[in-house]
Amino acid sequence: MWIDRLRRLLGRLGALALAGVLMTATAPALAALSLTTRYDGGNAAKPQYEVDTGGGLVFKVMAYDNGVSTQSKGDLSSIVYNGVQYADASRGSQLNSGFDFLYSNVSAVDVQAQLISSTGVATPAATADGGVVSGGAYVKVTVTVFSSKGGVLRHYYMARSGEPRIYMGTYFTEEPDTLNLVRFIVRAPIGALAKGGPAGTPGGLA
């Protein structure tokens, strides 16, 4: 009698184990967080840092100046979420009117990107076109601007593995003097955004 019960129990455990194996085999694997260096048009003078969060969001930060304030170092030039591009191709998302226009007569902007492990070990972005670093817990991109008076502004973009979010923070020792304010502007084509309520209402259609 007890032998029959044991056999039934083992049969059930085997079925559960098989179900677990099948669920593991069919569940989509979460992509790893990665930081890739991209050269626009293969030009080494035009690097960008591409961050794949592993959670459906891939964004790029420009590390070169394109000659206009609306496409400058430190801009978010691409924001792709679940295959949809939410960035304006002609104008970057940026502080004020561009990081190179925060202080009068200054265009000294530095951009650095790092992959950071869960224990805090930082690995800098690759220098070669298409070079990838991955396997970390976070990515940190630091945009630094120096004023002619010795002030400094640092803006941070951060991503956490598996999360479809861009975390940001801004620190400065001297207030930008071209517009006398600090604001981050996201420039997105309205056609890519979800439809809101009626025009003329908060959050409504434009």
Short mmCIF file of N, CA, C and O in Angstrom, two decimals, residues 7-80:
data_model
loop_
_atom_site.label_atom_id
_atom_site.label_comp_id
_atom_site.label_asym_id
_atom_site.label_seq_id
_atom_site.Cartn_x
_atom_site.Cartn_y
_atom_site.Cartn_z
N ARG A 7 5.02 5.64 -5.14
CA ARG A 7 5.13 5.73 -6.59
C ARG A 7 4.32 6.91 -7.14
O ARG A 7 4.76 7.64 -8.03
N ARG A 8 3.10 7.08 -6.60
CA ARG A 8 2.26 8.20 -7.07
C ARG A 8 2.92 9.55 -6.74
O ARG A 8 2.91 10.47 -7.53
N LEU A 9 3.50 9.62 -5.51
CA LEU A 9 4.17 10.85 -5.09
C LEU A 9 5.36 11.16 -5.98
O LEU A 9 5.55 12.30 -6.43
N LEU A 10 6.17 10.16 -6.27
CA LEU A 10 7.33 10.35 -7.14
C LEU A 10 6.89 10.76 -8.55
O LEU A 10 7.54 11.57 -9.20
N GLY A 11 5.78 10.19 -8.99
CA GLY A 11 5.27 10.56 -10.31
C GLY A 11 4.86 12.02 -10.37
O GLY A 11 5.14 12.74 -11.34
N ARG A 12 4.21 12.49 -9.29
CA ARG A 12 3.81 13.89 -9.24
C ARG A 12 5.02 14.82 -9.18
O ARG A 12 5.07 15.85 -9.85
N LEU A 13 6.02 14.47 -8.38
CA LEU A 13 7.23 15.28 -8.29
C LEU A 13 7.95 15.35 -9.63
O LEU A 13 8.46 16.39 -10.03
N GLY A 14 7.95 14.21 -10.34
CA GLY A 14 8.58 14.19 -11.66
C GLY A 14 7.87 15.10 -12.63
O GLY A 14 8.49 15.83 -13.41
N ALA A 15 6.53 15.11 -12.57
CA ALA A 15 5.75 15.97 -13.46
C ALA A 15 6.01 17.44 -13.15
O ALA A 15 6.14 18.27 -14.04
N LEU A 16 6.09 17.77 -11.85
CA LEU A 16 6.37 19.14 -11.46
C LEU A 16 7.76 19.57 -11.92
O LEU A 16 7.96 20.69 -12.38
N ALA A 17 8.74 18.67 -11.77
CA ALA A 17 10.09 18.99 -12.20
C ALA A 17 10.14 19.23 -13.70
O ALA A 17 10.79 20.16 -14.18
N LEU A 18 9.41 18.40 -14.47
CA LEU A 18 9.38 18.56 -15.92
C LEU A 18 8.72 19.88 -16.30
O LEU A 18 9.20 20.59 -17.19
N ALA A 19 7.63 20.23 -15.59
CA ALA A 19 6.97 21.50 -15.88
C ALA A 19 7.90 22.66 -15.62
O ALA A 19 7.95 23.63 -16.38
N GLY A 20 8.71 22.56 -14.55
CA GLY A 20 9.67 23.62 -14.24
C GLY A 20 10.71 23.75 -15.33
O GLY A 20 11.08 24.86 -15.72
N VAL A 21 11.19 22.63 -15.84
CA VAL A 21 12.18 22.65 -16.92
C VAL A 21 11.59 23.28 -18.17
O VAL A 21 12.21 24.11 -18.84
N LEU A 22 10.34 22.93 -18.51
CA LEU A 22 9.71 23.47 -19.71
C LEU A 22 9.48 24.97 -19.58
O LEU A 22 9.69 25.73 -20.53
N MET A 23 9.06 25.41 -18.37
CA MET A 23 8.84 26.84 -18.17
C MET A 23 10.14 27.61 -18.31
O MET A 23 10.19 28.68 -18.89
N THR A 24 11.23 27.04 -17.79
CA THR A 24 12.54 27.68 -17.91
C THR A 24 12.98 27.74 -19.36
O THR A 24 13.55 28.73 -19.83
N ALA A 25 12.69 26.68 -20.10
CA ALA A 25 13.14 26.61 -21.49
C ALA A 25 12.37 27.57 -22.39
O ALA A 25 12.91 28.09 -23.35
N THR A 26 11.08 27.81 -22.07
CA THR A 26 10.27 28.63 -22.96
C THR A 26 10.22 30.10 -22.56
O THR A 26 9.84 30.94 -23.35
N ALA A 27 10.58 30.41 -21.31
CA ALA A 27 10.54 31.80 -20.87
C ALA A 27 11.62 32.61 -21.57
O ALA A 27 12.76 32.16 -21.68
N PRO A 28 11.30 33.81 -22.09
CA PRO A 28 12.32 34.61 -22.77
C PRO A 28 13.38 35.07 -21.78
O PRO A 28 13.08 35.50 -20.67
N ALA A 29 14.63 34.97 -22.20
CA ALA A 29 15.73 35.38 -21.33
C ALA A 29 15.86 36.90 -21.34
O ALA A 29 15.73 37.54 -22.37
N LEU A 30 16.09 37.47 -20.16
CA LEU A 30 16.27 38.90 -20.04
C LEU A 30 17.66 39.27 -20.53
O LEU A 30 18.64 38.68 -20.12
N ALA A 31 17.73 40.24 -21.45
CA ALA A 31 19.02 40.66 -21.98
C ALA A 31 19.85 41.31 -20.89
O ALA A 31 19.31 41.92 -19.96
N ALA A 32 21.15 41.19 -21.01
CA ALA A 32 22.05 41.79 -20.02
C ALA A 32 22.24 43.27 -20.30
O ALA A 32 22.16 43.72 -21.44
N LEU A 33 22.45 44.03 -19.25
CA LEU A 33 22.78 45.44 -19.38
C LEU A 33 24.09 45.57 -20.16
O LEU A 33 25.04 44.83 -19.89
N SER A 34 24.14 46.49 -21.11
CA SER A 34 25.37 46.64 -21.90
C SER A 34 25.61 48.09 -22.25
O SER A 34 24.69 48.90 -22.32
N LEU A 35 26.88 48.40 -22.49
CA LEU A 35 27.33 49.73 -22.89
C LEU A 35 28.19 49.56 -24.13
O LEU A 35 29.24 48.90 -24.09
N THR A 36 27.73 50.14 -25.24
CA THR A 36 28.41 49.98 -26.53
C THR A 36 28.85 51.33 -27.07
O THR A 36 28.10 52.30 -27.02
N THR A 37 30.06 51.38 -27.60
CA THR A 37 30.57 52.59 -28.24
C THR A 37 30.24 52.53 -29.73
O THR A 37 30.53 51.53 -30.39
N ARG A 38 29.61 53.58 -30.25
CA ARG A 38 29.24 53.66 -31.67
C ARG A 38 29.89 54.88 -32.30
O ARG A 38 29.85 55.97 -31.73
N TYR A 39 30.47 54.71 -33.48
CA TYR A 39 30.99 55.83 -34.26
C TYR A 39 29.97 56.18 -35.33
O TYR A 39 29.64 55.36 -36.17
N ASP A 40 29.44 57.40 -35.31
CA ASP A 40 28.51 57.82 -36.35
C ASP A 40 29.21 57.81 -37.70
O ASP A 40 30.24 58.45 -37.88
N GLY A 41 28.64 57.10 -38.65
CA GLY A 41 29.21 57.02 -39.98
C GLY A 41 30.60 56.41 -40.00
O GLY A 41 31.36 56.63 -40.94
N GLY A 42 30.95 55.66 -38.96
CA GLY A 42 32.29 55.06 -38.88
C GLY A 42 33.38 56.06 -38.56
O GLY A 42 34.56 55.73 -38.64
N ASN A 43 33.00 57.29 -38.18
CA ASN A 43 33.97 58.35 -37.91
C ASN A 43 34.36 58.34 -36.44
O ASN A 43 33.52 58.56 -35.56
N ALA A 44 35.64 58.10 -36.16
CA ALA A 44 36.12 58.02 -34.78
C ALA A 44 35.98 59.34 -34.03
O ALA A 44 36.01 59.36 -32.80
N ALA A 45 35.81 60.44 -34.75
CA ALA A 45 35.63 61.75 -34.12
C ALA A 45 34.18 61.98 -33.70
O ALA A 45 33.86 63.02 -33.12
N LYS A 46 33.31 61.01 -34.00
CA LYS A 46 31.89 61.15 -33.67
C LYS A 46 31.37 59.95 -32.87
O LYS A 46 30.53 59.18 -33.34
N PRO A 47 31.86 59.81 -31.64
CA PRO A 47 31.42 58.67 -30.82
C PRO A 47 30.11 58.94 -30.09
O PRO A 47 29.79 60.08 -29.75
N GLN A 48 29.36 57.89 -29.89
CA GLN A 48 28.18 57.91 -29.05
C GLN A 48 28.24 56.70 -28.13
O GLN A 48 28.85 55.68 -28.46
N TYR A 49 27.59 56.82 -26.98
CA TYR A 49 27.51 55.70 -26.05
C TYR A 49 26.07 55.18 -26.06
O TYR A 49 25.13 55.91 -25.76
N GLU A 50 25.93 53.91 -26.42
CA GLU A 50 24.62 53.27 -26.48
C GLU A 50 24.43 52.38 -25.26
O GLU A 50 25.25 51.51 -24.98
N VAL A 51 23.35 52.62 -24.55
CA VAL A 51 23.05 51.87 -23.33
C VAL A 51 21.81 51.01 -23.58
O VAL A 51 20.75 51.52 -23.90
N ASP A 52 21.98 49.69 -23.46
CA ASP A 52 20.85 48.76 -23.53
C ASP A 52 20.56 48.32 -22.11
O ASP A 52 21.37 47.62 -21.49
N THR A 53 19.41 48.73 -21.57
CA THR A 53 19.10 48.44 -20.17
C THR A 53 18.76 46.97 -19.94
O THR A 53 18.73 46.52 -18.80
N GLY A 54 18.48 46.24 -21.02
CA GLY A 54 18.05 44.86 -20.85
C GLY A 54 16.59 44.76 -20.46
O GLY A 54 16.09 43.67 -20.17
N GLY A 55 15.90 45.91 -20.44
CA GLY A 55 14.49 45.92 -20.07
C GLY A 55 13.62 46.54 -21.13
O GLY A 55 12.54 47.05 -20.85
N GLY A 56 14.07 46.51 -22.39
CA GLY A 56 13.27 47.06 -23.48
C GLY A 56 13.62 48.48 -23.87
O GLY A 56 13.07 49.02 -24.83
N LEU A 57 14.53 49.12 -23.12
CA LEU A 57 14.91 50.50 -23.41
C LEU A 57 16.37 50.56 -23.85
O LEU A 57 17.26 50.02 -23.17
N VAL A 58 16.62 51.21 -24.98
CA VAL A 58 17.96 51.43 -25.50
C VAL A 58 18.09 52.93 -25.79
O VAL A 58 17.27 53.48 -26.53
N PHE A 59 19.10 53.58 -25.20
CA PHE A 59 19.27 55.01 -25.46
C PHE A 59 20.73 55.32 -25.77
O PHE A 59 21.63 54.55 -25.43
N LYS A 60 20.94 56.47 -26.45
CA LYS A 60 22.28 56.89 -26.84
C LYS A 60 22.59 58.28 -26.29
O LYS A 60 21.71 59.15 -26.28
N VAL A 61 23.84 58.47 -25.89
CA VAL A 61 24.32 59.77 -25.44
C VAL A 61 25.43 60.21 -26.38
O VAL A 61 26.41 59.47 -26.58
N MET A 62 25.30 61.41 -26.95
CA MET A 62 26.33 61.92 -27.85
C MET A 62 27.58 62.29 -27.07
O MET A 62 27.50 62.91 -26.01
N ALA A 63 28.73 61.93 -27.61
CA ALA A 63 30.01 62.31 -26.99
C ALA A 63 30.82 63.18 -27.93
O ALA A 63 32.04 63.27 -27.82
N TYR A 64 30.14 63.83 -28.87
CA TYR A 64 30.79 64.76 -29.79
C TYR A 64 29.83 65.90 -30.08
O TYR A 64 28.62 65.80 -29.86
N ASP A 65 30.38 67.01 -30.56
CA ASP A 65 29.60 68.19 -30.90
C ASP A 65 29.34 68.19 -32.40
O ASP A 65 30.28 68.09 -33.18
N ASN A 66 28.09 68.37 -32.78
CA ASN A 66 27.73 68.34 -34.19
C ASN A 66 27.71 69.73 -34.82
O ASN A 66 27.23 69.91 -35.93
N GLY A 67 28.21 70.72 -34.06
CA GLY A 67 28.31 72.08 -34.62
C GLY A 67 27.14 72.98 -34.33
O GLY A 67 27.18 74.17 -34.65
N VAL A 68 26.08 72.44 -33.73
CA VAL A 68 24.92 73.26 -33.36
C VAL A 68 24.53 72.92 -31.93
O VAL A 68 24.73 71.80 -31.47
N SER A 69 23.96 73.90 -31.22
CA SER A 69 23.64 73.67 -29.82
C SER A 69 22.58 72.60 -29.62
O SER A 69 22.52 71.97 -28.56
N THR A 70 21.74 72.40 -30.63
CA THR A 70 20.68 71.41 -30.49
C THR A 70 21.15 69.99 -30.80
O THR A 70 20.36 69.05 -30.71
N GLN A 71 22.40 69.82 -31.15
CA GLN A 71 23.01 68.50 -31.32
C GLN A 71 24.44 68.58 -30.79
O GLN A 71 25.39 68.74 -31.55
N SER A 72 24.57 68.46 -29.49
CA SER A 72 25.88 68.66 -28.88
C SER A 72 26.24 67.54 -27.91
O SER A 72 25.42 66.66 -27.62
N LYS A 73 27.46 67.58 -27.43
CA LYS A 73 27.92 66.60 -26.45
C LYS A 73 26.98 66.54 -25.26
O LYS A 73 26.55 67.57 -24.75
N GLY A 74 26.69 65.33 -24.82
CA GLY A 74 25.85 65.14 -23.65
C GLY A 74 24.38 64.95 -23.94
O GLY A 74 23.61 64.57 -23.06
N ASP A 75 23.97 65.22 -25.19
CA ASP A 75 22.55 65.06 -25.55
C ASP A 75 22.13 63.60 -25.57
O ASP A 75 22.93 62.71 -25.93
N LEU A 76 20.88 63.34 -25.25
CA LEU A 76 20.26 62.06 -25.57
C LEU A 76 19.85 62.15 -27.04
O LEU A 76 18.98 62.96 -27.39
N SER A 77 20.47 61.37 -27.89
CA SER A 77 20.18 61.45 -29.32
C SER A 77 19.22 60.37 -29.79
O SER A 77 18.68 60.45 -30.89
N SER A 78 19.00 59.36 -28.96
CA SER A 78 18.10 58.26 -29.32
C SER A 78 17.52 57.67 -28.05
O SER A 78 18.23 57.46 -27.07
N ILE A 79 16.19 57.44 -28.08
CA ILE A 79 15.49 56.81 -26.96
C ILE A 79 14.52 55.80 -27.56
O ILE A 79 13.42 56.17 -27.99
N VAL A 80 14.92 54.55 -27.63
CA VAL A 80 14.09 53.51 -28.24
C VAL A 80 13.53 52.61 -27.14
O VAL A 80 14.28 51.99 -26.39
#
